[in-house]
Amino acid sequence: MEDMQYVILKKERFNDFISRLSKMQKLIAPVSKGYNNFAFEEVSSGSDIALKYIPTVLPLKKFFMPQRETLLEFKMAKGADAEAVVELEPMTIFGAHTCDLAGIQCLNMVFSERPKDYNYLTRKNRITLIGLECNEYCDEYASCHLVNASFPGGGYDLFFTDLGDYFIVHVKTQIGDEIVDVTGFFEKADVSHMNDLERLRDHKRKVFSNEVPIESKKLPELFDKSFRARVWKDLDERCLACGNCTNVCPSCYCFDIRDELDLSLKNGVRFRIWDSCQLEPFARVAGGINFRKERSARQRHRYYRKFRYSVDRFSRFFCTGCGRCTRTCMAGISLKETLNELIKESEDRVWKKWL
Amino acid sequence: MEKVALKDSGYRLKKAKILHTKKMTANEKFFEIALRENSPLDHEPGQFIMVSLPGIGEVPISVCSSPVKRDSFDLCVRAVGKVTRSLHKLKAGDEIDIRGPYGKGFPIRILEGNDLLIIAGGLGIAPLRSLITYILDNRRDFGKVHILFGCKEPKEMLFGDELEDWNKRTDLHYACTVDRADPDWAGNVGVITTLIPGVDIDPIRTFAAVVGPPIMYNFVIKELLAKGIPENQILLSFERNMKCGNGKCGRCQIQNLYVCQDGPVFHYERIKNLSEAF
Ligand SMILES: Cc1cc2nc3c(=O)[nH]c(=O)nc-3n(C[C@H](O)[C@H](O)[C@H](O)COP(=O)(O)OP(=O)(O)OC[C@H]3O[C@@H](n4cnc5c(N)ncnc54)[C@H](O)[C@@H]3O)c2cc1C
Ligand code: FES
């Protein structure tokens, strides 16, 4: 497959490709939901798809780790064994931006770390991922370059780049190769196509740059110095503790586990459901002690999970730079602004030493 | 959406039967439990299990018996809320579901050959009882053993008969205190820290194992450091809100540590600078 790594799909064949793809298994793609609002939803034709879109309201995690998923089914009868289950739905996702692919890579790491989470891992293996490159910035909230997510970095079966009259497509996996084969709309990429791709990438290298003034590799160090920064106090006053930022985050995966009985009270399920470290009871224990009682401590925890703890545990940032937390925040808390403040504050500290 | 059985699920439950229960105080109840076919739980002292009542919920509870006892294991449960109150309604012969054991318990291999200072506050005696009974089962493998126990009032004392027995033994030193005495109480009165200066230890070869309410830790650690026990020889067990036990749900996280997987037992040295720890 090595020399077949790049193929092209002419734009006039895109709709046929999508129709064909949607007949193979359930197909999900970004669709427009009114002005500047997009969502990943089931599609059956190319015209449903928004090829130019800013990050959807919810990221792809909703397919990999559904908002609510059943873990156990049980009967209330004495002696009955509870059965562990996984909810599965084979699907293809078309049009995932590099920030969202990065988000899935984060979740993959979390759930394949021991003890492995086979609910996630089994489901993940039924999902085919087709990426789509961002040729330009989506909007001013993104910070994907800072966290190394502005260029494709794997995590897909096929990766599409829009080059005007055609898409150039990177075939990464056997599954991707089979899609190319079975649909039959692709042609071999030649040198001129590769040159077009290189030109786009050159252009991107000029347009995309670190969105806050710091080298990425210095971020962990910045956070090492920032645990008692003023910014957290400031966030304390602004944060409404609604949990929107974690719900829309592609790499937030905290959950609650609950039980529920059906109306007959004979059968029940145990399910997990997205939860948020931003909510007050999240870290409260019996006796009422709460280890992250202040909103400042909870916001700080969110940022450290993205930029510091994940670096220790998984050697990568868990921020994918998608900008969703900023776009969704009702209190106008901005990730880029917070980082800027942290940088400023740490520079102030350096100055003070010299004065 | 298709639902299929998942053999490897981290949430799969094991059936267990309650062999015996005993009301210990107004709020705490003792349970002796056996897995199906009496298969061993195979835990380490200090580890915990998730106890399930399907339809009601699941809670983390420390195993409070020695792993040397293979046919069954013990739990001591304080009724504080939904699941623990429902557990209190169960009796011998009833079934529960469990998963686990989870977490890192006391580092037995490191403790062997050293002296031990065991400090339990209130319900902290539960996880420590698994350590203490393990030590008593293997008494000659350990050096000197001191046990200090403290609780609020004499009527809150857990495992009273066993404490009495430890008090009588010649191969360990035991002392206890209550915050508030009642008319029948003839022993020490005062917080547990008042017992520490009086214990005669060689700090360099002593490991301290401390479990109690969060507020106890700061005071006890100060005394232990004053005694000269090195920071990496002080072991603490933490209680946090827990849902999964698998290091995923995020509930139990202290900065970059997950108490359910990296703990619940920690070396003081490792966690002393974590601001959310105490
Ligand atoms: C490692 C570990 C070992 C433990 N060992 C024991 C033990 O040996 N004996 C014992 O009696 N208790 C033990 N606990 C505490 C026990 O897990 C909680 O008391 C129990 O989860 C409360 O659940 P509930 O449904 O009865 O109460 P709920 O109705 O859920 O809530 C009552 C209160 O408990 C808090 N809470 C809820 N869930 C948890 C949770 N999972 N962990 C802690 N607090 C929670 C709530 O915020 C609320 O304040 C241990 C906890 C941990 C983390
Ligand atoms: S209990 Fe879920 S992460 Fe520890």
XYZ file of C-alpha atoms and ligand atoms in Angstrom:
690
model
C 0.000 0.000 0.000
C 2.988 2.286 0.576
C 2.993 3.875 -2.907
C -0.794 4.094 -2.849
C -0.768 6.343 0.190
C -2.287 9.335 -1.599
C -5.291 9.290 -3.896
C -7.540 12.042 -5.199
C -11.295 12.477 -5.394
C -12.624 14.939 -7.932
C -15.233 17.313 -6.518
C -17.851 16.264 -9.071
C -17.696 12.750 -7.649
C -17.951 13.830 -4.007
C -21.743 13.430 -3.773
C -21.582 9.976 -5.301
C -18.854 9.042 -2.880
C -20.863 10.206 0.123
C -24.028 8.435 -1.032
C -22.060 5.248 -1.520
C -20.350 5.618 1.840
C -23.678 6.192 3.592
C -24.967 2.926 2.167
C -22.038 0.959 3.591
C -22.840 1.848 7.206
C -24.286 4.742 9.186
C -22.517 7.906 8.101
C -21.965 10.918 10.338
C -20.743 14.302 9.110
C -20.855 17.984 10.076
C -24.120 19.646 9.096
C -25.187 23.252 9.385
C -27.622 24.139 12.183
C -28.214 27.807 11.468
C -25.780 30.682 11.559
C -22.296 29.511 12.572
C -23.703 26.470 14.330
C -22.799 22.961 13.314
C -23.396 19.451 14.576
C -22.197 15.958 13.723
C -25.276 14.141 12.474
C -26.293 11.289 10.234
C -26.157 12.176 6.525
C -26.969 10.358 3.309
C -25.873 12.780 0.636
C -22.975 15.120 0.034
C -25.261 18.138 -0.028
C -26.123 17.555 3.665
C -22.510 18.119 4.618
C -20.994 21.437 5.649
C -17.492 21.205 4.207
C -16.511 24.549 5.672
C -17.498 24.544 9.308
C -16.266 25.803 12.626
C -16.106 23.221 15.445
C -19.489 21.632 16.090
C -21.270 22.338 19.373
C -20.453 18.853 20.692
C -17.233 17.101 19.711
C -16.898 13.555 18.374
C -16.685 12.094 21.859
C -20.472 11.804 21.803
C -20.048 8.786 19.500
C -17.052 7.256 21.251
C -18.282 7.853 24.766
C -22.024 8.489 24.560
C -23.401 11.029 27.000
C -25.253 8.168 28.658
C -24.299 4.532 28.229
C -25.462 1.327 29.867
C -22.786 -0.645 31.708
C -24.883 -3.326 33.397
C -28.324 -4.825 33.066
C -29.811 -6.592 36.045
C -32.946 -8.185 37.391
C -34.021 -7.444 40.914
C -34.822 -11.136 41.578
C -32.697 -12.747 44.256
C -29.644 -14.560 42.939
C -29.875 -13.044 39.460
C -26.550 -12.099 37.955
C -26.064 -8.640 36.540
C -24.874 -8.713 32.946
C -22.121 -6.391 31.785
C -22.929 -4.927 28.372
C -21.575 -2.540 25.791
C -23.660 -0.419 23.445
C -22.299 -0.472 19.927
C -23.121 1.068 16.616
C -20.806 0.673 13.653
C -20.433 4.011 11.874
C -18.233 6.106 9.656
C -17.492 9.669 10.614
C -16.604 11.977 7.748
C -15.115 15.424 8.130
C -13.310 15.330 11.478
C -10.953 18.279 11.868
C -7.481 17.733 13.270
C -8.498 19.174 16.654
C -11.266 16.594 16.964
C -9.022 13.766 15.804
C -6.617 14.867 18.534
C -9.494 14.695 21.013
C -10.157 11.082 20.081
C -6.452 10.312 20.409
C -6.626 11.670 23.967
C -9.646 9.515 24.826
C -7.958 6.475 23.268
C -5.003 6.929 25.597
C -7.174 7.331 28.672
C -9.352 4.318 28.035
C -6.561 2.015 26.934
C -4.492 2.788 30.023
C -4.796 -0.054 32.521
C -7.290 -0.984 33.785
C -8.568 -0.848 30.219
C -12.089 0.305 29.518
C -13.502 -2.231 27.095
C -16.795 -0.382 26.769
C -14.904 2.415 25.080
C -12.349 0.280 23.265
C -14.917 -2.111 21.767
C -17.029 0.793 20.527
C -14.055 2.689 19.164
C -13.066 -0.225 16.964
C -16.417 -0.071 15.173
C -15.957 3.541 14.150
C -14.220 4.521 10.931
C -12.703 7.988 10.970
C -12.260 10.236 7.956
C -10.508 13.514 8.613
C -10.839 16.831 6.813
C -8.114 19.457 6.853
C -8.648 23.052 7.947
C -7.019 25.193 5.264
C -7.591 28.362 7.304
C -8.377 29.183 10.912
C -11.996 28.529 11.844
C -12.224 31.617 14.086
C -10.332 33.633 16.675
C -11.101 31.192 19.515
C -9.012 28.344 18.153
C -5.578 27.633 19.574
C -4.823 24.431 17.721
C -1.311 25.354 16.663
C -0.189 25.879 20.244
C -1.131 22.302 21.100
C 0.241 20.736 17.890
C -3.184 20.001 16.428
C -3.295 22.316 13.413
C -1.778 19.768 11.008
C -2.824 16.138 10.584
C -1.136 13.972 13.181
C -2.701 10.583 12.593
C -5.709 9.047 14.261
C -7.727 8.635 11.029
C -8.361 5.971 8.412
C -8.572 8.486 5.566
C -7.715 12.170 5.577
C -9.215 14.631 3.078
C -7.655 17.933 2.059
C -9.708 20.267 -0.114
C -7.547 21.515 -2.979
C -10.135 23.389 -5.029
C -11.345 21.113 -7.817
C -10.492 17.968 -5.955
C -9.644 16.447 -2.596
C -6.313 14.829 -1.986
C -6.767 11.926 0.366
C -4.199 10.303 2.623
C -4.905 6.581 2.981
C -3.620 5.588 6.384
C -5.133 2.218 7.191
C -6.352 -0.952 5.580
C -9.914 0.126 6.412
C -9.288 3.384 4.580
C -7.833 1.502 1.647
C -10.907 -0.687 1.453
C -13.191 2.351 1.350
C -11.149 3.729 -1.540
C -11.393 0.367 -3.301
C -15.037 -0.403 -2.682
C -16.420 3.051 -3.489
C -14.289 3.207 -6.599
C -14.366 6.981 -7.173
C -10.729 7.685 -6.425
C -7.756 8.152 -8.721
C -4.063 7.856 -8.101
C -2.407 11.069 -6.961
C 0.471 12.285 -9.141
C 3.335 14.695 -8.526
C 1.289 17.775 -9.393
C -1.299 16.849 -6.781
C 1.420 16.327 -4.211
C 2.837 19.748 -5.092
C -0.579 21.349 -4.617
C -0.781 19.758 -1.174
C 2.702 20.978 -0.292
C 1.736 24.505 -1.392
C -1.292 24.463 0.874
C 0.805 23.232 3.783
C 3.356 25.996 3.127
C 0.554 28.528 3.170
C -0.735 27.043 6.428
C 2.692 27.223 8.007
C 2.548 30.973 7.392
C -1.015 31.441 8.627
C -0.964 29.175 11.662
C 1.261 30.176 14.527
C 1.136 29.881 18.291
C -2.005 31.703 19.318
C -0.559 32.825 22.619
C 3.015 34.064 22.937
C 4.723 31.003 24.364
C 6.573 27.999 22.990
C 4.446 24.872 23.380
C 7.151 22.992 25.208
C 7.292 25.746 27.836
C 3.612 25.329 28.758
C 4.114 22.625 31.435
C 6.762 24.789 33.062
C 4.406 27.773 32.988
C 1.792 25.713 34.784
C 4.350 24.494 37.322
C 4.774 28.111 38.363
C 1.128 29.082 38.198
C -0.711 27.053 40.828
C -1.223 30.124 42.985
C -1.671 32.572 40.138
C -4.106 35.497 40.436
C -5.982 34.342 37.327
C -7.675 31.537 39.232
C -9.117 34.017 41.710
C -10.392 36.062 38.834
C -12.066 33.002 37.304
C -13.607 32.268 40.690
C -15.591 35.466 40.446
C -16.683 34.910 36.859
C -17.307 31.159 36.540
C -20.956 30.145 36.901
C -20.030 26.491 37.516
C -22.451 25.330 34.812
C -20.161 22.646 33.406
C -20.670 23.683 29.764
C -16.917 23.930 29.157
C -16.311 20.300 30.095
C -19.356 19.001 28.230
C -18.165 20.481 24.943
C -14.495 19.602 25.490
C -13.262 16.842 23.165
C -10.926 15.447 25.818
C -13.050 15.751 28.977
C -14.311 12.338 29.961
C -15.303 12.502 33.649
C -18.466 10.601 34.401
C -20.933 9.638 37.075
C -22.340 6.140 37.509
C -25.994 5.710 38.438
C -28.618 2.999 38.753
C -32.137 3.120 37.415
C -35.077 0.732 37.681
C -37.812 0.376 35.096
C -41.427 1.041 36.029
C -42.075 -2.572 37.021
C -39.199 -2.262 39.537
C -38.098 -5.693 38.333
C -35.359 -4.779 35.905
C -32.709 -2.154 36.058
C -29.595 -0.754 34.486
C -26.407 0.806 35.728
C -25.253 3.527 33.384
C -22.559 6.123 33.181
C -23.280 9.671 32.247
C -21.055 12.652 31.495
C -20.216 14.574 34.624
C -18.190 17.702 35.237
C -15.391 18.575 37.629
C -16.802 22.104 37.473
C -19.897 21.156 39.433
C -19.843 21.702 43.184
C -20.585 18.142 44.436
C -18.052 16.472 42.147
C -15.269 16.074 44.727
C -17.408 16.126 47.852
C -17.179 13.130 50.179
C -19.286 11.754 52.984
C -19.330 14.200 55.861
C -19.568 17.129 53.470
C -15.832 17.777 53.028
C -15.125 19.080 49.543
C -11.578 19.019 48.242
C -12.272 21.486 45.421
C -14.884 23.646 47.023
C -13.936 26.941 45.372
C -14.744 27.613 41.741
C -11.188 28.857 41.362
C -9.871 25.438 42.398
C -12.241 23.708 39.993
C -11.349 25.948 37.039
C -7.680 25.542 37.842
C -8.187 21.784 37.904
C -9.681 21.926 34.409
C -6.734 23.858 33.025
C -4.176 21.617 34.759
C -5.864 18.541 33.348
C -5.401 20.008 29.877
C -1.881 21.428 30.106
C -0.028 19.818 32.978
C -1.262 16.512 34.423
C -1.823 14.973 30.981
C 1.773 15.789 30.061
C 2.988 13.682 33.001
C 0.600 10.856 32.321
C 0.318 10.725 28.555
C 3.111 13.011 27.290
C 0.672 15.278 25.474
C -1.647 18.200 26.024
C -5.273 17.353 26.503
C -6.288 20.699 25.058
C -6.857 20.242 21.340
C -7.211 23.964 20.679
C -10.723 23.611 19.252
C -11.926 26.688 21.153
C -15.260 25.142 22.179
C -14.916 25.975 25.890
C -14.434 29.628 25.016
C -17.249 29.741 22.457
C -19.705 28.163 24.861
C -18.836 29.938 28.117
C -21.732 32.053 29.347
C -19.376 34.094 31.496
C -17.002 34.809 28.624
C -14.067 32.921 30.126
C -11.548 32.540 27.343
C -8.864 29.895 27.255
C -6.493 32.068 25.263
C -7.025 34.980 27.649
C -6.355 32.763 30.659
C -3.113 31.539 29.111
C -2.140 35.108 28.247
C -2.763 36.152 31.831
C -0.668 33.285 33.149
C 2.187 34.238 30.844
C 1.931 37.883 31.853
C 1.847 37.035 35.509
C 4.877 34.793 35.294
C 6.776 37.506 33.410
C 5.805 39.986 36.126
C 7.256 37.621 38.691
C 10.536 37.474 36.788
C 10.653 41.287 36.627
C 9.952 41.623 40.314
C 12.983 39.475 41.068
C 15.178 41.989 39.275
C 13.709 45.129 40.750
C -27.764 0.947 18.974
C -26.943 -2.672 19.635
C -26.294 -3.987 23.166
C -23.957 -6.946 23.528
C -22.522 -8.785 26.515
C -19.063 -7.597 27.486
C -16.974 -10.215 29.206
C -14.036 -7.920 29.936
C -16.098 -5.081 31.360
C -14.456 -3.237 34.226
C -17.917 -2.948 35.775
C -18.719 -6.660 35.931
C -19.910 -7.734 39.357
C -19.089 -10.758 41.452
C -21.837 -12.262 43.598
C -21.108 -12.528 47.288
C -23.064 -13.772 50.256
C -23.282 -12.186 53.677
C -22.267 -14.836 56.211
C -22.630 -12.822 59.345
C -23.380 -9.267 60.476
C -23.004 -7.413 63.713
C -24.177 -3.987 64.782
C -21.059 -2.310 66.150
C -22.262 1.163 67.126
C -25.272 3.312 66.348
C -23.818 4.012 62.872
C -21.467 1.175 62.023
C -22.206 -2.373 61.056
C -19.838 -5.291 60.557
C -20.221 -7.745 57.647
C -18.473 -11.018 56.982
C -18.793 -11.882 53.310
C -17.872 -14.789 51.051
C -17.565 -14.851 47.283
C -19.257 -17.664 45.364
C -17.500 -20.997 45.881
C -15.620 -19.233 48.679
C -13.044 -18.116 46.117
C -10.569 -15.760 47.750
C -10.865 -12.008 47.269
C -7.062 -11.912 47.115
C -6.611 -8.391 48.386
C -3.713 -6.547 49.975
C -4.190 -4.850 53.341
C -5.408 -1.306 52.683
C -7.160 -2.067 49.385
C -10.853 -1.440 48.908
C -13.697 -2.985 46.938
C -16.749 -1.488 45.266
C -19.863 -2.784 46.971
C -22.963 -2.842 44.807
C -26.630 -2.959 45.500
C -28.039 -3.091 41.973
C -30.811 -0.554 41.656
C -29.428 1.552 44.481
C -25.781 2.124 43.711
C -22.193 1.339 44.374
C -19.748 2.538 47.063
C -16.063 2.067 47.856
C -15.481 0.219 51.130
C -12.153 -0.869 52.639
C -11.599 -4.538 53.224
C -10.970 -4.754 56.948
C -9.748 -8.339 57.298
C -6.385 -9.965 56.754
C -5.795 -11.587 53.358
C -4.561 -14.602 55.300
C -8.230 -15.358 55.902
C -9.015 -16.783 52.461
C -12.578 -18.081 52.610
C -14.250 -14.821 53.477
C -13.530 -11.154 54.095
C -14.851 -8.448 56.407
C -16.287 -4.972 55.896
C -17.202 -2.306 58.410
C -19.760 0.127 57.041
C -20.866 3.470 58.430
C -24.390 4.464 57.408
C -24.150 7.939 55.891
C -26.342 7.892 52.798
C -28.276 5.999 50.199
C -26.150 2.900 49.619
C -24.593 2.554 53.052
C -28.003 2.853 54.768
C -29.410 0.175 52.476
C -26.432 -2.043 53.268
C -27.273 -1.732 56.949
C -30.663 -3.327 56.277
C -29.048 -6.538 55.030
C -28.563 -9.635 57.157
C -26.845 -13.015 57.058
C -27.863 -14.975 53.967
C -28.513 -11.885 51.823
C -26.518 -11.343 48.649
C -24.520 -8.367 47.507
C -22.396 -7.753 44.431
C -18.841 -6.541 44.490
C -15.984 -5.694 42.176
C -12.343 -5.280 43.008
C -10.137 -5.254 45.014
C -8.841 -1.879 43.892
C -5.957 0.431 44.537
C -2.599 0.240 46.214
C -2.682 -0.886 49.809
C 0.067 -0.833 52.412
C 3.472 -1.809 50.981
C 3.784 -5.002 53.045
C 7.084 -6.093 51.489
C 8.685 -2.807 52.547
C 7.145 -2.875 56.008
C 8.427 -6.348 56.819
C 11.379 -6.306 59.153
C 10.661 -2.740 60.261
C 8.937 -1.350 63.329
C 5.422 -0.033 62.872
C 3.492 2.805 64.414
C -0.145 2.414 63.458
C -2.441 5.354 64.115
C -6.189 5.032 63.597
C -8.803 7.736 64.027
C -12.444 6.639 64.143
C -13.474 4.635 61.088
C -9.797 4.691 60.019
C -9.499 1.515 62.069
C -11.317 -0.347 59.242
C -8.555 -0.295 56.600
C -5.919 -0.522 59.341
C -7.530 -3.640 60.784
C -6.608 -5.448 57.553
C -2.997 -4.418 58.144
C -3.022 -5.158 61.872
C -4.601 -8.597 61.492
C -2.165 -9.370 58.677
C 0.729 -8.421 60.950
C -0.655 -10.539 63.771
C -1.017 -13.461 61.331
C 2.661 -13.030 60.427
C 3.869 -11.505 63.642
C 7.492 -12.637 63.526
C 8.086 -10.982 60.124
C 7.679 -7.514 61.616
C 9.619 -5.555 64.238
C 8.026 -3.711 67.125
C 4.374 -2.794 66.633
C 2.610 0.152 68.251
C -1.090 0.756 67.752
C -2.686 4.068 68.716
C -6.418 4.394 68.415
C -8.608 7.410 68.972
C -12.298 8.156 68.595
C -14.727 10.834 69.700
C -16.537 8.992 72.483
C -16.259 5.543 74.092
C -19.575 4.510 72.553
C -18.151 5.077 69.063
C -15.339 2.597 69.616
C -15.168 -0.001 66.825
C -13.935 -3.576 67.227
C -13.967 -3.179 71.015
C -13.275 -6.870 71.756
C -10.340 -6.932 69.429
C -8.900 -3.716 70.853
C -9.197 -5.347 74.265
C -7.320 -8.366 72.941
C -4.580 -6.206 71.390
C -4.272 -4.440 74.709
C -3.567 -7.747 76.435
C -1.051 -9.072 73.944
C 2.593 -9.006 74.926
C 3.895 -8.773 71.340
C 2.536 -5.335 70.621
C 2.005 -1.992 72.312
C -1.511 -0.583 72.269
C -2.917 2.700 73.551
C -6.204 4.458 72.991
C -7.861 7.743 73.776
C -11.255 9.394 73.420
C -11.947 13.073 72.757
C -14.751 13.104 75.320
C -15.046 10.591 78.173
C -18.272 9.198 79.621
C -18.722 8.243 83.293
C -17.551 4.648 82.714
C -14.380 5.606 80.894
C -11.157 5.118 82.835
C -8.660 5.565 80.001
C -6.945 8.472 78.256
C -8.907 11.561 77.309
C -7.704 13.884 74.559
C -7.068 13.917 70.829
C -4.941 11.181 69.328
C -1.897 13.394 68.879
C -1.455 13.440 72.661
C -0.502 9.751 72.539
C 2.326 10.166 70.055
C 5.030 11.842 72.169
C 4.803 8.982 74.692
C 5.579 6.112 72.276
C 9.118 4.860 72.408
C 10.322 4.329 68.833
C 13.501 4.230 66.821
C 12.382 6.651 64.105
C 14.849 5.469 61.468
C 13.450 1.954 61.421
C 9.822 2.888 62.062
C 7.088 3.165 59.459
C 3.939 5.015 60.483
C 0.569 3.984 58.981
C -2.094 6.616 59.575
C -5.781 6.516 58.648
C -8.450 8.833 59.947
C -10.564 11.843 59.085
C -8.780 14.460 56.920
C -8.505 16.923 59.791
C -6.422 14.434 61.794
C -3.632 14.194 59.241
C -2.056 17.613 59.586
C -1.725 17.304 63.353
C -0.537 13.707 63.380
C 2.036 14.260 60.636
C 3.496 17.186 62.528
C 4.005 14.973 65.586
C 5.477 12.141 63.550
C 7.972 14.437 61.858
C 8.840 15.869 65.267
C 9.600 12.316 66.370
C 12.084 12.055 63.528
C 10.226 9.604 61.288
C 11.353 10.266 57.695
C 8.715 11.540 55.267
C 8.911 8.472 53.044
C 8.168 6.242 56.023
C 4.822 7.867 56.772
C 1.902 6.157 55.029
C -1.552 7.697 54.760
C -4.785 6.430 53.279
C -7.094 8.936 51.597
C -10.817 8.970 51.232
C -12.235 10.592 48.136
C -15.468 10.478 46.261
C -15.209 7.476 43.912
C -17.396 6.170 41.145
C -15.348 3.885 38.917
C -12.295 2.648 40.829
C -10.598 2.369 37.455
C -8.813 5.704 37.283
C -11.234 7.099 34.725
C -14.248 8.936 36.160
C -12.089 11.693 37.672
C -13.919 11.907 40.991
C -11.022 10.860 43.203
C -8.344 12.935 41.521
C -5.855 14.898 43.631
C -3.921 16.979 41.130
C -2.273 14.380 38.881
C -2.989 11.382 41.120
C -5.995 9.098 41.133
C -6.666 7.916 44.671
C -8.486 4.792 43.414
C -5.480 3.566 41.429
C -2.396 5.384 42.714
C -3.704 5.136 46.300
C -5.627 5.048 48.549
C -2.399 4.491 50.514
C 0.302 7.063 49.772
C 3.754 7.827 51.097
C 3.571 11.249 52.730
C 6.639 12.319 50.773
C 4.767 11.839 47.518
C 1.704 13.885 48.373
C 2.899 16.445 50.890
C 3.078 19.257 48.346
C -0.223 18.556 46.638
C -2.433 21.413 47.674
C -5.683 19.486 47.280
C -4.485 16.550 49.371
C -5.331 17.708 52.886
C -11.055 4.124 49.475
C -12.274 4.292 50.327
C -12.505 3.419 51.364
C -13.649 3.548 52.151
N -13.842 2.656 53.153
C -14.950 2.742 53.894
C -15.208 1.793 54.914
O -14.433 0.862 55.143
N -16.350 1.920 55.630
C -17.240 2.947 55.389
O -18.262 3.000 56.054
N -17.017 3.875 54.452
C -15.902 3.794 53.693
N -15.684 4.733 52.698
C -16.656 5.828 52.521
C -17.870 5.363 51.724
O -17.476 5.007 50.445
C -18.921 6.489 51.644
O -19.428 6.741 52.911
C -20.071 6.070 50.736
O -19.645 6.083 49.403
C -21.289 6.958 50.857
O -22.271 6.471 49.956
P -23.824 6.526 50.257
O -24.538 6.102 49.032
O -24.135 5.770 51.476
O -24.048 8.035 50.529
P -24.631 9.133 49.522
O -26.105 9.162 49.674
O -24.116 8.907 48.164
O -23.950 10.433 50.037
C -23.722 10.765 51.367
C -22.519 11.636 51.400
O -21.383 10.913 50.925
C -20.737 11.562 49.838
N -20.336 10.536 48.885
C -21.064 10.048 47.886
N -20.421 9.092 47.216
C -19.223 8.977 47.806
C -18.096 8.148 47.566
N -18.086 7.281 46.556
N -17.029 8.278 48.384
C -17.047 9.138 49.394
N -18.095 9.950 49.652
C -19.155 9.877 48.870
C -21.743 12.491 49.282
O -21.132 13.625 48.678
C -22.545 12.857 50.512
O -21.928 13.898 51.225
C -14.548 4.615 51.920
C -14.313 5.505 50.880
C -13.189 5.360 50.102
C -12.953 6.315 49.006
S -12.846 6.549 41.256
Fe -13.037 7.031 39.195
S -11.102 7.881 38.806
Fe -10.881 7.158 40.803
